[in-house]
PDB file of C-alpha atoms in Angstrom:
ATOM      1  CA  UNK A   1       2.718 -15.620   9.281  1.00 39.00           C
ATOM      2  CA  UNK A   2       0.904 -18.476   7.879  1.00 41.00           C
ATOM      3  CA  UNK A   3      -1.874 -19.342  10.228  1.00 47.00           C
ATOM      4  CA  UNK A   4      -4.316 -16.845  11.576  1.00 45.00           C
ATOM      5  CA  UNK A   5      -3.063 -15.527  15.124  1.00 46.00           C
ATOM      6  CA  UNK A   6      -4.968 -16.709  18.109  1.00 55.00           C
ATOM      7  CA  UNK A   7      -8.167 -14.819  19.003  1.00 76.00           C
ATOM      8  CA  UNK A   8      -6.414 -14.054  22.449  1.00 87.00           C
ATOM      9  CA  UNK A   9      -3.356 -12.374  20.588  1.00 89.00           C
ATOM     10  CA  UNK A  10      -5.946 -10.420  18.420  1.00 90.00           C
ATOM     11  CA  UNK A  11      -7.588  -9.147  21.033  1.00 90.00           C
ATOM     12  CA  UNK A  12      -4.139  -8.157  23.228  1.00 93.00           C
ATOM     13  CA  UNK A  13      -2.805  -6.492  20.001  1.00 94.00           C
ATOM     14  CA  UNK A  14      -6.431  -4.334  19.928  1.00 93.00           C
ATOM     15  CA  UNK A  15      -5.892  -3.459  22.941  1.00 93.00           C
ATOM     16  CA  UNK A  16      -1.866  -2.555  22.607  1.00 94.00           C
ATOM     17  CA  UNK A  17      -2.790  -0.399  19.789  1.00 94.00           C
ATOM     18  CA  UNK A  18      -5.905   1.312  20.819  1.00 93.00           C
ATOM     19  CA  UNK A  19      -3.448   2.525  24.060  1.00 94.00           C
ATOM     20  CA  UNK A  20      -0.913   4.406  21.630  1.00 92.00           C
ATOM     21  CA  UNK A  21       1.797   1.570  21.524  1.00 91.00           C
ATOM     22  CA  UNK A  22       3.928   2.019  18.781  1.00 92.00           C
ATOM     23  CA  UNK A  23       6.075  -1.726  19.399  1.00 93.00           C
ATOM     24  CA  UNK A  24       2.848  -3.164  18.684  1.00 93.00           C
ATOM     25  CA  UNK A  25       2.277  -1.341  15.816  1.00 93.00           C
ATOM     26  CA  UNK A  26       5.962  -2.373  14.670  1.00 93.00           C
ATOM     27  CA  UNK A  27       5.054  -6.046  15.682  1.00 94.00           C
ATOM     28  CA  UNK A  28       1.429  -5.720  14.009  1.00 95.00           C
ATOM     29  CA  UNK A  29       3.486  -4.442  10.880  1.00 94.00           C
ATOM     30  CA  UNK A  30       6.551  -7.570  11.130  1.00 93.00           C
ATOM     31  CA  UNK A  31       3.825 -10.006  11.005  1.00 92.00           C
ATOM     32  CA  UNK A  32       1.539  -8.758   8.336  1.00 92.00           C
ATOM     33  CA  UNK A  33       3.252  -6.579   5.643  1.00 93.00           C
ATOM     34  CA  UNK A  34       4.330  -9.070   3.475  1.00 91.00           C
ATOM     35  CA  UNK A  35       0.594 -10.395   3.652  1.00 88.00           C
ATOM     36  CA  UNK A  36      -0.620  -6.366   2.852  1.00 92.00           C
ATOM     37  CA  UNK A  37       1.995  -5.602   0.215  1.00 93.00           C
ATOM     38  CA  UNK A  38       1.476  -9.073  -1.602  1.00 89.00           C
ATOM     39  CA  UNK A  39      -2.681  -8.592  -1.882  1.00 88.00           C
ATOM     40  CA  UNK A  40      -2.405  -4.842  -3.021  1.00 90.00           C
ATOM     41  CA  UNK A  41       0.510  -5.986  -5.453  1.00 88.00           C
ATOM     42  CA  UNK A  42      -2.029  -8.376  -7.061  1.00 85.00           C
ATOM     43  CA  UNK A  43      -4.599  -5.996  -7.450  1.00 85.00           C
ATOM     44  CA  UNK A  44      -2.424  -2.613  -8.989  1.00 86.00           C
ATOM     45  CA  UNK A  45       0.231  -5.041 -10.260  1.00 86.00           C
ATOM     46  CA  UNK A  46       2.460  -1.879  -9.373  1.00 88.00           C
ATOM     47  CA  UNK A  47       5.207  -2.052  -5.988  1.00 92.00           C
ATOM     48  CA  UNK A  48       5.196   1.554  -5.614  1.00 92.00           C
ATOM     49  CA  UNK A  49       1.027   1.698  -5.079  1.00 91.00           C
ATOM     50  CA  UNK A  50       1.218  -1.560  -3.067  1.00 92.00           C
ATOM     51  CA  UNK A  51       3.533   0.232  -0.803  1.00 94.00           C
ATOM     52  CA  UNK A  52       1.457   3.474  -0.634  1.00 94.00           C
ATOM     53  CA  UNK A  53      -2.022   1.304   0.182  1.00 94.00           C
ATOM     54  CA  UNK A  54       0.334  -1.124   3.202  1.00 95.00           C
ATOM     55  CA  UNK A  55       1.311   1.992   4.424  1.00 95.00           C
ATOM     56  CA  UNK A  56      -2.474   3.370   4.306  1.00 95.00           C
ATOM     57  CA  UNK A  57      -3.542   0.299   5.923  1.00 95.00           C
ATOM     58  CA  UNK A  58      -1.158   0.078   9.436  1.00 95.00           C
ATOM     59  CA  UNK A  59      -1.811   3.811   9.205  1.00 94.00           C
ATOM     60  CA  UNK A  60      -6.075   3.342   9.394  1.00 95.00           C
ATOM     61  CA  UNK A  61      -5.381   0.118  12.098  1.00 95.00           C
ATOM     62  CA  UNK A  62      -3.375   2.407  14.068  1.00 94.00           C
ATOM     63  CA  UNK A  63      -5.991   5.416  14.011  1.00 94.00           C
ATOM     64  CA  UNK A  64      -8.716   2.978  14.439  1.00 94.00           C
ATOM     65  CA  UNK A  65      -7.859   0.223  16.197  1.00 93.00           C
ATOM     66  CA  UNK A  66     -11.566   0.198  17.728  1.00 93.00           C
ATOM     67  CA  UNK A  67     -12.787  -0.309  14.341  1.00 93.00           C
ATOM     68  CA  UNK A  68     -11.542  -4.238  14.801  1.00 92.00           C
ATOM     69  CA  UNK A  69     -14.070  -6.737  15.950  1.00 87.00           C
ATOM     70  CA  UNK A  70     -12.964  -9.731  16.982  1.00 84.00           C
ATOM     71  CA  UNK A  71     -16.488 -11.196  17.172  1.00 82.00           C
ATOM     72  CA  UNK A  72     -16.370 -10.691  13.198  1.00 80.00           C
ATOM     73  CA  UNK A  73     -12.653 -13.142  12.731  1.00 79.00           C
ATOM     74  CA  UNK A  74      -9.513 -12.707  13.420  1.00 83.00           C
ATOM     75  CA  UNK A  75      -7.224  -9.593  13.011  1.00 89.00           C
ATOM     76  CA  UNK A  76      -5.369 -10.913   9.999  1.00 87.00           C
ATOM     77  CA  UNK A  77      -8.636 -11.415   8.088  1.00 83.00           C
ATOM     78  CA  UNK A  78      -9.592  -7.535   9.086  1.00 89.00           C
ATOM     79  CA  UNK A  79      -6.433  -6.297   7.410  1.00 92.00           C
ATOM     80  CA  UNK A  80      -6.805  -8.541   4.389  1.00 88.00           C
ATOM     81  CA  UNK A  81     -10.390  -7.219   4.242  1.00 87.00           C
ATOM     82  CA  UNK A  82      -8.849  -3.269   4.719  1.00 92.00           C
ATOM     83  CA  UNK A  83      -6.076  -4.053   2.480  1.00 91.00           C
ATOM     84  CA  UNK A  84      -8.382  -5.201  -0.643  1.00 87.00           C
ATOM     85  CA  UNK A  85     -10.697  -2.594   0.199  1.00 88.00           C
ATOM     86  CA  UNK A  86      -8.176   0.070  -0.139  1.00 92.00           C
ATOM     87  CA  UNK A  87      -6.670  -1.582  -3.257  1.00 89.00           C
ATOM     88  CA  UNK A  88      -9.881  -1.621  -5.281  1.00 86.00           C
ATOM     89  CA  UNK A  89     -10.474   1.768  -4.377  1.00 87.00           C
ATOM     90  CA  UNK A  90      -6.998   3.275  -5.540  1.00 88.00           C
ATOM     91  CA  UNK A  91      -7.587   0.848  -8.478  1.00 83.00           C
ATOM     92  CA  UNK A  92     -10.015   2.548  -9.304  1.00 81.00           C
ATOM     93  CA  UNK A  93      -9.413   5.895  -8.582  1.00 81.00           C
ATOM     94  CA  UNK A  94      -6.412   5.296 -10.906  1.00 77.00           C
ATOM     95  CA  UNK A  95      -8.109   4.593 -13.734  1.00 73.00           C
ATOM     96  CA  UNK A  96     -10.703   6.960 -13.551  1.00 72.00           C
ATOM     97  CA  UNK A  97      -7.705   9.601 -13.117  1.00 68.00           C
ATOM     98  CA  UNK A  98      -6.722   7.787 -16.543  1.00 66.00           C
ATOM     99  CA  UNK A  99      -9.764   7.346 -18.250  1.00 57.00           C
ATOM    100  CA  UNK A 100      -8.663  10.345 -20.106  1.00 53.00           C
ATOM    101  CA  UNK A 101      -6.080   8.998 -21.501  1.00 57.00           C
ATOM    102  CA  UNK A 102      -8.577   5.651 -23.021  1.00 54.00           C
ATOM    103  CA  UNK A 103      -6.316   3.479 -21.337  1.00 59.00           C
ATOM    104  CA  UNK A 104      -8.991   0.333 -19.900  1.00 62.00           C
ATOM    105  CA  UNK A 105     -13.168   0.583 -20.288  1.00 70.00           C
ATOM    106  CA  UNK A 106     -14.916   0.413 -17.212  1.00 69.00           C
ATOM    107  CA  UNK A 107     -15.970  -3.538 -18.104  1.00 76.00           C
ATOM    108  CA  UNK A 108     -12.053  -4.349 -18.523  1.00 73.00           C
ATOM    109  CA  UNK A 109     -11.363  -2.477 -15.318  1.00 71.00           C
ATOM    110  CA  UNK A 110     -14.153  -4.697 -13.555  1.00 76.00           C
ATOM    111  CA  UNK A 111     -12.696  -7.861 -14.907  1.00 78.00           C
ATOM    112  CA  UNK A 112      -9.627  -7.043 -13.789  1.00 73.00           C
ATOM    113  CA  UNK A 113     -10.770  -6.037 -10.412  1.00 73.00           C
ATOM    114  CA  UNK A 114     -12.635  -9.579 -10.185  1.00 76.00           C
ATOM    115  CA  UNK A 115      -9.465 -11.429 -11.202  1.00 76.00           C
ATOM    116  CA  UNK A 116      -7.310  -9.828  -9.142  1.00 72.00           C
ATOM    117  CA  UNK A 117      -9.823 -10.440  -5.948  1.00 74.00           C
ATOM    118  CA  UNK A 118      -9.882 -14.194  -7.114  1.00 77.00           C
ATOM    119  CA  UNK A 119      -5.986 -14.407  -6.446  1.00 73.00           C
ATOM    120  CA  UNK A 120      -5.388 -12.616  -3.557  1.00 71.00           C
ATOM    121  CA  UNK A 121      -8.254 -15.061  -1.964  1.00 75.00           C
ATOM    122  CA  UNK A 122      -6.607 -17.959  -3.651  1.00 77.00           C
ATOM    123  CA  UNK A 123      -3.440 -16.610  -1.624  1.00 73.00           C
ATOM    124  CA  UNK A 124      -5.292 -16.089   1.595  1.00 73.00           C
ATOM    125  CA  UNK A 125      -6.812 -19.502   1.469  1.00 78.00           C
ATOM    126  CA  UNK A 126      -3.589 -20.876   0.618  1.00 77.00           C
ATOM    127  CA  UNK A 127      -1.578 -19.282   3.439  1.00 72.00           C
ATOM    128  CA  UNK A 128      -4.497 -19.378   5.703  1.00 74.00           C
ATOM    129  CA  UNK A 129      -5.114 -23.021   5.838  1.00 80.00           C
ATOM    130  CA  UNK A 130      -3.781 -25.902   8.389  1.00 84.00           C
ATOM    131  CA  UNK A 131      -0.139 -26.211   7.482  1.00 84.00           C
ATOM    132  CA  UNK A 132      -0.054 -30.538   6.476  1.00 89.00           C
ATOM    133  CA  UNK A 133      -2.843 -29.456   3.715  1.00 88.00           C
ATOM    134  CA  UNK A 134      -0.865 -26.566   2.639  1.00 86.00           C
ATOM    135  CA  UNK A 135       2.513 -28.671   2.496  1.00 90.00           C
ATOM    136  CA  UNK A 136       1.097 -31.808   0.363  1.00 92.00           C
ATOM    137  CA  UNK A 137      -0.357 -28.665  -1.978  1.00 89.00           C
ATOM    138  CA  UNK A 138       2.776 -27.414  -2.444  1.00 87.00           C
ATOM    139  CA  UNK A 139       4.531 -30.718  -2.934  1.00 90.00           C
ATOM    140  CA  UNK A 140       1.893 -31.337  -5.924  1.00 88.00           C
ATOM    141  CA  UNK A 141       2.141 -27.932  -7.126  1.00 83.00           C
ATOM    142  CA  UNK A 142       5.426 -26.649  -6.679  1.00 82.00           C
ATOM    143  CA  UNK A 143       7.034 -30.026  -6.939  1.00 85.00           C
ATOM    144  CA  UNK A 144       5.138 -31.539  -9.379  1.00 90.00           C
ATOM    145  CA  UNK A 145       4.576 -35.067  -6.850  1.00 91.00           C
ATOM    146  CA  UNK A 146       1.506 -37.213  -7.020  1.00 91.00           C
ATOM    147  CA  UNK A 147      -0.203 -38.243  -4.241  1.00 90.00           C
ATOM    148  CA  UNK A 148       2.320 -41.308  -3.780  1.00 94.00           C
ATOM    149  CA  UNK A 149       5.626 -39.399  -3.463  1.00 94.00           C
ATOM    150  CA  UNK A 150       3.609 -36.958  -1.205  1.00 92.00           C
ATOM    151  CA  UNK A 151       2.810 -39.126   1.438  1.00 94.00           C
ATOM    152  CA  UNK A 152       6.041 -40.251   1.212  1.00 95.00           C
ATOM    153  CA  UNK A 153       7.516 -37.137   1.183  1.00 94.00           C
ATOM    154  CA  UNK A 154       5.329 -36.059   4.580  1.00 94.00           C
ATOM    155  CA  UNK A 155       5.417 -39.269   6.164  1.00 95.00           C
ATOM    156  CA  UNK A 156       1.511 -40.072   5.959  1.00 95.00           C
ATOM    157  CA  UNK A 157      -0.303 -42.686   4.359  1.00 95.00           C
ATOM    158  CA  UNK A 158      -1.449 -42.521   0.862  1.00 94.00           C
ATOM    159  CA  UNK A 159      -4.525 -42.518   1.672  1.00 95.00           C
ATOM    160  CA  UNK A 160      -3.995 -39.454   4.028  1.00 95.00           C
ATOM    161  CA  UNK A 161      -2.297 -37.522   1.676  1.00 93.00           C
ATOM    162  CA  UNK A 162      -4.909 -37.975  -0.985  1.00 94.00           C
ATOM    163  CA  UNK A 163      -7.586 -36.883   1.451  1.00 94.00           C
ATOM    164  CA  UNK A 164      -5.773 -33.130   2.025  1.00 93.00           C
ATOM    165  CA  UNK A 165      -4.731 -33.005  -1.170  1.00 92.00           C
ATOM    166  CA  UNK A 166      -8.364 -33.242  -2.000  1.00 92.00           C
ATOM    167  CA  UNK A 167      -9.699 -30.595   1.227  1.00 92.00           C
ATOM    168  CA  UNK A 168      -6.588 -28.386   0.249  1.00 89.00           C
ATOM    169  CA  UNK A 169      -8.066 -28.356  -3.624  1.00 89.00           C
ATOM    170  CA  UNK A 170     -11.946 -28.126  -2.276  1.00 89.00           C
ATOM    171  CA  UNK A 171     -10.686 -25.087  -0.174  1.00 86.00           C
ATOM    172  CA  UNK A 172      -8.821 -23.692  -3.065  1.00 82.00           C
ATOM    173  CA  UNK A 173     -12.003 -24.032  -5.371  1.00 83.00           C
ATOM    174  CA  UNK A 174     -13.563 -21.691  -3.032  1.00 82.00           C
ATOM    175  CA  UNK A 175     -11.458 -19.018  -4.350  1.00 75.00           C
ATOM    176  CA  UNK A 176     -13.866 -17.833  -7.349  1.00 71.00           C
ATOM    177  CA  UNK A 177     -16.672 -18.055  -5.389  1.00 68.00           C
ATOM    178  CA  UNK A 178     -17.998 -14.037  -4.365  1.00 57.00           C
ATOM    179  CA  UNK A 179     -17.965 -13.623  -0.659  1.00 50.00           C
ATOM    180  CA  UNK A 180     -20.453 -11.614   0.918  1.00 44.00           C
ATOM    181  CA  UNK A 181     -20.067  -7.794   0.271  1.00 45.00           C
ATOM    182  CA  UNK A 182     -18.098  -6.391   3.802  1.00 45.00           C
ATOM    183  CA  UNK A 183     -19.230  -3.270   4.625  1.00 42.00           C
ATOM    184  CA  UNK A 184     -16.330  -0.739   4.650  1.00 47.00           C
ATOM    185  CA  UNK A 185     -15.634   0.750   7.571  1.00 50.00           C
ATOM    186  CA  UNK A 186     -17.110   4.580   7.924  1.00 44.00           C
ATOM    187  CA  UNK A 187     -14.403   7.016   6.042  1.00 49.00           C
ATOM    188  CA  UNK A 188     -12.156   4.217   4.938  1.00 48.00           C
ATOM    189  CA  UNK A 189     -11.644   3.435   1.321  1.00 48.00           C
ATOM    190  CA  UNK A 190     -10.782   6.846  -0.180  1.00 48.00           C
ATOM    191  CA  UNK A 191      -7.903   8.911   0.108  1.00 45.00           C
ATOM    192  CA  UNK A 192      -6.566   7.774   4.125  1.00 46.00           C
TER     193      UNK A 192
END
């Protein structure tokens, strides 16, 4: 899904889950496993782990579905935030298992931890944000169309499509910028 769910949904699906549902857990899990997968796929650039940590993750929301607060964002954020989480850790826990072996130094697993964290917020941002700036992004980036042939190509103004083109990129620019440390929930990022 490309836009965060309503807070009323959120709260509904909390609820759903925390009474033992499993169709909500299959709806939580149609909505948001592509989102999952993708983010741990960018950080152990390997499909078999990224399917191990999305099935860790709807496995913690369904054992924990109290551990959501909606006070803190919206459900979709929360699993991003598990989902990284869980990925850095079996990052990690990956290379130390091959540290043996010589195959990265802590400072090149670090740098590829950051980079990795930089693109799956670059992707959250991306498919996060109000669909018209995400659409004349696309038709620059994707399409290779100036600001001209994008507010033709949406219908707007020039002057309308240079303004989201430029909140789409300000947004975007965001990406490299270290958000505040999230506190893990208790008992979640090792071995679930």
């Amino acid at each position: 899904m490309a836009n965060d769910a309503p807070p009323r949904w959120d709260r509904r699906m909390q609820q759903r889950l925390a009474r033992g549902e499993a169709a909500a857990l299959a709806e939580l899990y149609d909505r948001f496993a592509s989102l999952v997968h993708n983010l741990a796929h960018r950080v152990l650039e390997d499909d078999a782990a990224a399917d191990r940590v999305t099935r860790e993750v709807f496995g913690y929301v369904w054992e924990n579905p109290d551990a959501y607060d909606p006070q803190q964002g919206s459900l979709r954020a929360w699993i991003a935030m598990l989902t990284h989480h869980q990925a850095v850790h079996r990052l990690r826990t990956i290379q130390t298992a091959s540290a043996d072996g010589g195959t990265l130094t802590a400072e090149a697993m670090e740098e590829r931890i950051r980079e990795a964290s930089v693109a799956a917020r670059a992707d959250y941002i991306v498919t996060s944000m109000p669909a018209p700036l995400r659409a004349a992004l696309e038709l620059a980036y994707f399409d290779r169309r100036d600001y001209r042939q994008a507010a033709a190509a949406l219908g707007v103004t020039e002057d309308e499509a240079r303004r989201r083109l430029r909140l789409g990129l300000q947004l975007l620019s965001t990406a490299h910028v270290q958000p505040p440390r999230a506190v893990s929930p208790p008992g979640y990022g090792r071995a679930l």
